[in-house]
Amino acid sequence: MESERSMSPITDDHLRRVAEIAEADRRDAFKRIPRLAAFRDRVLLTALCQGAALHFIDGVNGVKDLDVYTFYAEHPDVRFSENRRRKMVDFGESELGRHPEDDREKFRGRHVDLMWRALDVPVDADPIDSVRQYLSRGRTTTAQRLAEKAVVVIDPGPLRGQVIWPDAR
């Protein structure tokens, strides 16, 4: 099923699947790029962001793709290139269908954009507060763009599905 935007609801199973995809990507990256393994124990949280996160909340926005960010506490000695990383992978077949412009040979389902950001916080910082501060300060283009829509935790598991942006506290 192809469509510009899927109107199917994003379920807990979808969130779990995206969390598994992000975890597998981290394990692979840490194995392939040894210097990045320094971030293995610095994960703050992983979140579904932007339009798909908004769709999870309102059921109206629709899902074009799945933007997933893993936020890390900065490492004192090791940096990502510009504190970020991006990779595109296949979600696989699901009710969410497939975007018609995605390469049929590479994507059976919606594509997942996997991105990393290192935040200027200590490793023991509160993960939700750290991401909320990053978004509310809006010091980078990425923070500004993410703050325009929504952020939903997908990992760690006990927080899965928690909407952390917009900040409704």
XYZ file of N, CA and C in Angstrom:
507
model
N 0.844 -1.172 0.000
C 0.000 0.000 0.000
C 0.896 1.244 0.000
N 0.750 2.064 -1.018
C 1.545 3.291 -1.144
C 0.673 4.510 -0.923
N 1.227 5.479 -0.206
C 0.543 6.758 -0.027
C 1.567 7.788 0.440
N 1.300 9.045 0.098
C 2.165 10.133 0.547
C 2.248 10.126 2.073
N 1.081 10.007 2.722
C 1.001 9.957 4.186
C 0.055 8.845 4.596
N 0.517 8.018 5.519
C -0.344 6.991 6.081
C -1.186 7.612 7.183
N -2.476 7.284 7.189
C -3.363 7.761 8.243
C -3.612 6.674 9.285
N -2.979 5.507 9.108
C -3.115 4.443 10.103
C -2.515 4.903 11.423
N -3.136 4.505 12.538
C -2.570 4.907 13.834
C -1.202 4.277 14.069
N -0.355 5.005 14.779
C 0.921 4.446 15.232
C 0.641 3.751 16.558
N 0.943 2.465 16.606
C 0.624 1.643 17.767
C 1.859 1.433 18.650
N 1.634 0.838 19.815
C 2.745 0.466 20.691
C 3.688 -0.497 19.977
N 3.128 -1.386 19.156
C 3.984 -2.312 18.403
C 4.884 -1.560 17.425
N 4.367 -0.518 16.789
C 5.194 0.297 15.892
C 6.318 0.974 16.683
N 5.971 1.532 17.849
C 6.998 2.186 18.678
C 8.066 1.194 19.097
N 7.650 -0.005 19.484
C 8.601 -1.047 19.887
C 9.506 -1.414 18.709
N 8.919 -1.571 17.522
C 9.697 -1.932 16.323
C 10.733 -0.846 16.000
N 10.318 0.413 16.074
C 11.253 1.503 15.775
C 12.369 1.534 16.822
N 12.045 1.265 18.082
C 13.072 1.211 19.130
C 14.076 0.094 18.829
N 13.584 -1.053 18.374
C 14.475 -2.164 18.016
C 15.381 -1.805 16.842
N 14.822 -1.110 15.847
C 15.611 -0.677 14.694
C 16.725 0.268 15.151
N 16.385 1.214 16.017
C 17.388 2.170 16.508
C 18.461 1.470 17.333
N 18.070 0.520 18.150
C 19.045 -0.222 18.969
C 19.987 -1.036 18.076
N 19.439 -1.699 17.067
C 20.277 -2.478 16.151
C 21.259 -1.572 15.413
N 20.801 -0.402 15.015
C 21.677 0.560 14.343
C 22.808 0.995 15.269
N 22.490 1.259 16.538
C 23.545 1.654 17.492
C 24.576 0.540 17.648
N 24.116 -0.676 17.862
C 25.052 -1.804 18.022
C 25.954 -1.928 16.796
N 25.361 -1.825 15.617
C 26.136 -1.926 14.374
C 27.152 -0.787 14.262
N 26.724 0.437 14.550
C 27.628 1.587 14.445
C 28.773 1.476 15.447
N 28.478 1.045 16.662
C 29.524 0.920 17.676
C 30.540 -0.157 17.284
N 30.081 -1.182 16.581
C 30.979 -2.245 16.119
C 31.834 -1.774 14.933
N 31.198 -1.086 13.987
C 31.888 -0.651 12.773
C 32.799 0.550 12.986
N 32.424 1.426 13.928
C 33.183 2.661 14.154
C 33.604 2.666 15.621
N 34.730 2.052 15.921
C 35.132 1.846 17.316
C 35.135 3.104 18.187
N 35.479 4.258 17.637
C 35.501 5.461 18.475
C 34.102 5.838 18.980
N 33.065 5.473 18.230
C 31.705 5.779 18.666
C 31.242 4.903 19.825
N 31.930 3.785 20.039
C 31.563 2.902 21.155
C 31.659 3.627 22.493
N 32.371 4.723 22.545
C 32.447 5.527 23.770
C 31.069 6.048 24.179
N 30.119 6.064 23.246
C 28.766 6.554 23.545
C 27.821 5.444 23.994
N 28.280 4.226 23.985
C 27.430 3.071 24.322
C 26.658 3.282 25.619
N 27.310 3.795 26.643
C 26.670 3.973 27.949
C 26.262 5.424 28.199
N 26.090 6.185 27.129
C 25.745 7.606 27.273
C 24.387 7.933 26.643
N 23.603 6.896 26.330
C 22.278 7.119 25.745
C 21.367 7.725 26.806
N 20.774 8.855 26.450
C 19.775 9.475 27.326
C 18.401 8.880 27.024
N 17.983 8.979 25.772
C 16.731 8.369 25.343
C 16.659 8.375 23.833
N 15.746 7.567 23.314
C 15.471 7.521 21.879
C 14.015 7.907 21.703
N 13.745 8.717 20.675
C 12.404 9.258 20.512
C 11.953 9.294 19.063
N 10.656 9.114 18.892
C 9.998 9.365 17.622
C 9.720 10.867 17.597
N 10.051 11.519 16.487
C 9.952 12.974 16.436
C 9.202 13.446 15.196
N 8.923 14.705 15.186
C 8.342 15.446 14.079
C 6.953 14.925 13.701
N 6.672 14.802 12.412
C 5.322 14.490 11.955
C 4.766 13.172 12.453
N 5.589 12.130 12.484
C 5.101 10.830 12.967
C 4.750 10.904 14.451
N 5.537 11.647 15.230
C 5.228 11.811 16.653
C 3.927 12.594 16.814
N 3.741 13.608 15.999
C 2.503 14.382 16.042
C 1.319 13.483 15.680
N 1.493 12.620 14.691
C 0.430 11.686 14.299
C 0.129 10.706 15.436
N 1.149 10.264 16.153
C 0.932 9.384 17.306
C 0.004 10.067 18.309
N 0.183 11.376 18.470
C -0.609 12.139 19.440
C -2.006 12.457 18.917
N -2.082 12.983 17.668
C -3.370 13.505 17.206
C -4.110 12.620 16.207
N -3.425 11.655 15.584
C -4.077 10.782 14.622
C -4.516 11.495 13.355
N -4.094 12.749 13.176
C -4.554 13.571 12.060
C -3.426 13.929 11.095
N -2.226 14.109 11.609
C -1.104 14.592 10.810
C -0.725 13.658 9.665
N -0.812 12.362 9.886
C -0.354 11.391 8.906
C 1.140 11.142 9.042
N 1.587 10.018 8.482
C 2.983 9.599 8.594
C 3.598 9.551 7.209
N 4.531 10.443 6.955
C 5.293 10.438 5.703
C 6.491 9.501 5.858
N 7.208 9.668 6.977
C 8.340 8.818 7.323
C 8.416 8.785 8.846
N 9.368 8.049 9.372
C 9.538 7.918 10.820
C 10.888 8.507 11.194
N 10.854 9.669 11.828
C 12.085 10.332 12.265
C 12.387 9.907 13.697
N 13.530 9.270 13.876
C 13.917 8.735 15.182
C 15.251 9.338 15.587
N 15.264 9.959 16.756
C 16.478 10.570 17.291
C 16.908 9.822 18.536
N 18.194 9.500 18.610
C 18.785 9.019 19.856
C 19.619 10.170 20.401
N 19.307 10.531 21.633
C 20.003 11.626 22.298
C 21.009 11.041 23.279
N 22.229 11.549 23.210
C 23.332 11.096 24.057
C 23.828 12.242 24.922
N 24.411 11.887 26.055
C 25.190 12.855 26.824
C 26.518 13.002 26.100
N 26.950 14.229 25.913
C 28.233 14.464 25.246
C 29.344 13.692 25.934
N 30.310 13.300 25.137
C 31.498 12.633 25.669
C 32.616 13.670 25.742
N 33.387 13.686 26.823
C 34.424 14.714 26.943
C 35.556 14.596 25.917
N 35.775 13.389 25.386
C 36.918 13.186 24.491
C 36.556 12.775 23.064
N 35.326 12.359 22.844
C 34.932 11.839 21.534
C 33.711 12.623 21.051
N 33.746 12.994 19.791
C 32.628 13.751 19.218
C 32.095 13.032 17.989
N 30.776 13.172 17.788
C 30.219 12.818 16.490
C 30.689 13.914 15.549
N 30.616 13.678 14.279
C 30.864 14.753 13.334
C 29.747 15.767 13.550
N 30.107 16.956 14.012
C 29.160 18.025 14.330
C 28.101 17.574 15.324
N 28.435 16.616 16.209
C 27.528 16.120 17.240
C 26.276 15.461 16.682
N 26.364 14.881 15.487
C 25.183 14.251 14.924
C 25.549 13.140 13.953
N 24.536 12.345 13.625
C 24.684 11.252 12.685
C 23.316 10.993 12.079
N 23.247 10.553 10.817
C 21.965 10.254 10.185
C 22.109 9.030 9.293
N 21.100 8.159 9.358
C 21.061 6.966 8.514
C 19.597 6.671 8.180
N 19.323 6.201 6.955
C 17.972 5.872 6.534
C 17.852 4.353 6.369
N 16.809 3.751 7.008
C 16.580 2.306 6.922
C 15.092 2.034 6.686
N 14.781 0.784 6.385
C 13.415 0.353 6.095
C 12.695 -0.090 7.371
N 11.480 0.392 7.588
C 10.663 -0.074 8.706
C 10.163 -1.484 8.442
N 9.971 -1.818 7.180
C 9.402 -3.114 6.826
C 7.901 -2.982 6.607
N 7.309 -4.055 6.140
C 5.880 -4.038 5.840
C 5.070 -3.827 7.111
N 4.058 -2.965 6.991
C 3.158 -2.702 8.114
C 1.935 -1.965 7.591
N 1.014 -1.691 8.496
C -0.181 -0.919 8.161
C 0.174 0.489 7.698
N 1.383 0.931 8.017
C 1.800 2.288 7.647
C 2.121 2.403 6.157
N 2.220 1.284 5.475
C 2.459 1.293 4.041
C 3.842 1.803 3.667
N 3.923 2.350 2.460
C 5.190 2.788 1.904
C 4.983 4.110 1.182
N 5.989 4.980 1.253
C 5.920 6.260 0.546
C 6.205 6.002 -0.933
N 5.402 6.550 -1.848
C 5.577 6.245 -3.275
C 6.910 6.701 -3.865
N 7.573 7.658 -3.255
C 8.846 8.133 -3.801
C 10.053 7.345 -3.299
N 9.842 6.454 -2.317
C 10.957 5.655 -1.816
C 11.296 4.537 -2.803
N 12.561 4.234 -2.907
C 13.069 3.187 -3.797
C 12.454 1.841 -3.407
N 11.733 1.230 -4.321
C 11.040 -0.039 -4.046
C 11.996 -1.177 -3.722
N 13.200 -1.103 -4.241
C 14.165 -2.170 -3.961
C 14.771 -2.040 -2.575
N 14.789 -0.822 -2.031
C 15.371 -0.594 -0.704
C 14.327 -0.587 0.410
N 13.093 -0.203 0.086
C 12.087 0.005 1.130
C 10.797 -0.753 0.825
N 10.484 -1.705 1.709
C 9.196 -2.405 1.624
C 8.127 -1.624 2.369
N 8.573 -0.794 3.326
C 7.647 0.001 4.132
C 8.130 1.436 4.224
N 7.585 2.158 5.178
C 8.012 3.549 5.407
C 9.495 3.572 5.734
N 10.155 4.625 5.336
C 11.563 4.700 5.715
C 11.681 5.348 7.090
N 12.718 4.922 7.783
C 13.037 5.419 9.113
C 14.326 6.222 8.987
N 14.269 7.477 9.389
C 15.474 8.305 9.460
C 16.010 8.190 10.881
N 17.192 7.610 11.014
C 17.832 7.441 12.321
C 18.871 8.536 12.490
N 18.670 9.351 13.504
C 19.590 10.461 13.741
C 20.067 10.435 15.184
N 21.264 10.958 15.384
C 21.868 11.037 16.712
C 22.188 12.481 17.023
N 22.027 12.821 18.291
C 22.461 14.136 18.769
C 23.129 13.954 20.121
N 24.264 14.591 20.279
C 24.937 14.629 21.581
C 24.568 15.951 22.235
N 24.051 15.866 23.444
C 23.634 17.068 24.173
C 24.674 17.420 25.222
N 24.794 18.680 25.477
C 25.769 19.181 26.443
C 25.221 19.005 27.862
N 25.165 17.732 28.285
C 24.693 17.385 29.625
C 25.569 16.256 30.159
N 25.620 16.098 31.492
C 26.380 14.975 32.046
C 25.648 13.655 31.807
N 26.384 12.572 31.881
C 25.824 11.257 31.598
C 24.698 10.881 32.565
N 24.694 11.440 33.761
C 23.646 11.104 34.740
C 22.496 12.119 34.738
N 22.417 12.965 33.723
C 21.350 13.963 33.635
C 20.000 13.277 33.427
N 18.946 13.935 33.874
C 17.600 13.421 33.634
C 17.342 13.476 32.123
N 17.029 12.331 31.514
C 16.921 12.306 30.056
C 15.793 13.176 29.505
N 14.642 13.133 30.130
C 13.512 13.905 29.627
C 13.772 15.396 29.791
N 14.243 15.804 30.959
C 14.564 17.223 31.165
C 15.642 17.694 30.194
N 16.627 16.842 29.937
C 17.714 17.214 29.019
C 17.192 17.490 27.616
N 16.322 16.621 27.116
C 15.777 16.809 25.770
C 14.848 18.020 25.749
N 14.028 18.176 26.769
C 13.139 19.349 26.828
C 13.946 20.651 26.833
N 15.026 20.694 27.580
C 15.862 21.905 27.604
C 16.483 22.151 26.238
N 16.973 21.093 25.609
C 17.547 21.212 24.266
C 16.530 21.832 23.309
N 15.289 21.352 23.364
C 14.251 21.847 22.469
C 13.831 23.273 22.819
N 13.666 23.545 24.097
C 13.168 24.870 24.494
C 14.197 25.972 24.263
N 15.470 25.630 24.346
C 16.508 26.642 24.103
C 16.617 26.992 22.620
N 16.350 26.007 21.763
C 16.344 26.246 20.333
C 17.621 26.824 19.771
N 18.760 26.369 20.290
C 20.044 26.930 19.856
C 20.509 26.428 18.496
N 19.928 25.340 18.029
C 20.319 24.792 16.728
C 19.094 24.718 15.827
N 19.343 24.622 14.539
C 18.240 24.464 13.586
C 17.473 23.191 13.888
N 18.189 22.116 14.225
C 17.526 20.856 14.542
C 16.600 21.014 15.739
N 17.070 21.629 16.808
C 16.228 21.829 17.995
C 14.990 22.646 17.640
N 15.162 23.661 16.832
C 14.028 24.496 16.433
C 13.010 23.703 15.622
N 13.502 22.897 14.691
C 12.590 22.100 13.850
C 11.868 21.029 14.663
N 12.603 20.351 15.551
C 11.962 19.325 16.386
C 10.899 19.941 17.284
N 11.159 21.122 17.797
C 10.220 21.792 18.709
C 8.939 22.249 17.997
N 8.956 22.303 16.684
C 7.766 22.719 15.943
C 6.666 21.675 15.978
N 7.025 20.408 16.240
C 6.007 19.348 16.177
C 5.935 18.600 17.504
N 6.452 17.386 17.566
C 6.293 16.591 18.783
C 7.466 15.634 18.965
N 7.618 15.155 20.212
C 8.644 14.174 20.564
C 8.004 13.164 21.515
N 8.121 11.882 21.163
C 7.542 10.791 21.945
C 8.643 9.778 22.238
N 8.823 9.419 23.501
C 9.866 8.464 23.888
C 9.524 7.078 23.340
N 10.531 6.408 22.760
C 10.369 5.012 22.361
C 11.304 4.084 23.139
N 12.351 4.661 23.744
C 13.285 3.865 24.529
C 13.958 4.787 25.525
N 14.031 4.471 26.799
C 13.855 3.153 27.395
C 12.382 2.720 27.431
N 12.212 1.398 27.405
C 10.892 0.785 27.343
C 9.877 1.289 28.360
N 10.263 1.452 29.635
C 9.262 1.906 30.613
C 8.683 3.296 30.308
N 9.388 4.089 29.509
C 8.906 5.427 29.154
C 8.241 5.459 27.775
N 8.209 4.293 27.090
C 7.701 4.247 25.715
C 6.283 4.818 25.643
N 6.102 5.715 24.679
C 4.800 6.322 24.458
C 4.590 7.623 25.217
N 5.543 7.987 26.077
C 5.400 9.237 26.835
C 5.693 10.416 25.918
N 4.745 11.340 25.866
C 4.912 12.561 25.075
C 5.725 13.531 25.916
N 6.907 13.907 25.405
C 7.732 14.854 26.176
C 7.784 16.230 25.524
N 7.269 16.319 24.299
C 7.162 17.614 23.638
C 5.984 17.562 22.683
N 5.076 18.493 22.690
C 5.155 19.689 23.491
C 5.114 19.368 24.985
N 5.792 20.217 25.734
C 5.923 20.031 27.185
C 4.629 20.486 27.849
N 3.842 19.509 28.286
C 2.526 19.811 28.864
C 2.563 19.885 30.396
N 3.769 19.957 30.959
C 3.840 19.978 32.431
C 3.065 21.120 33.008
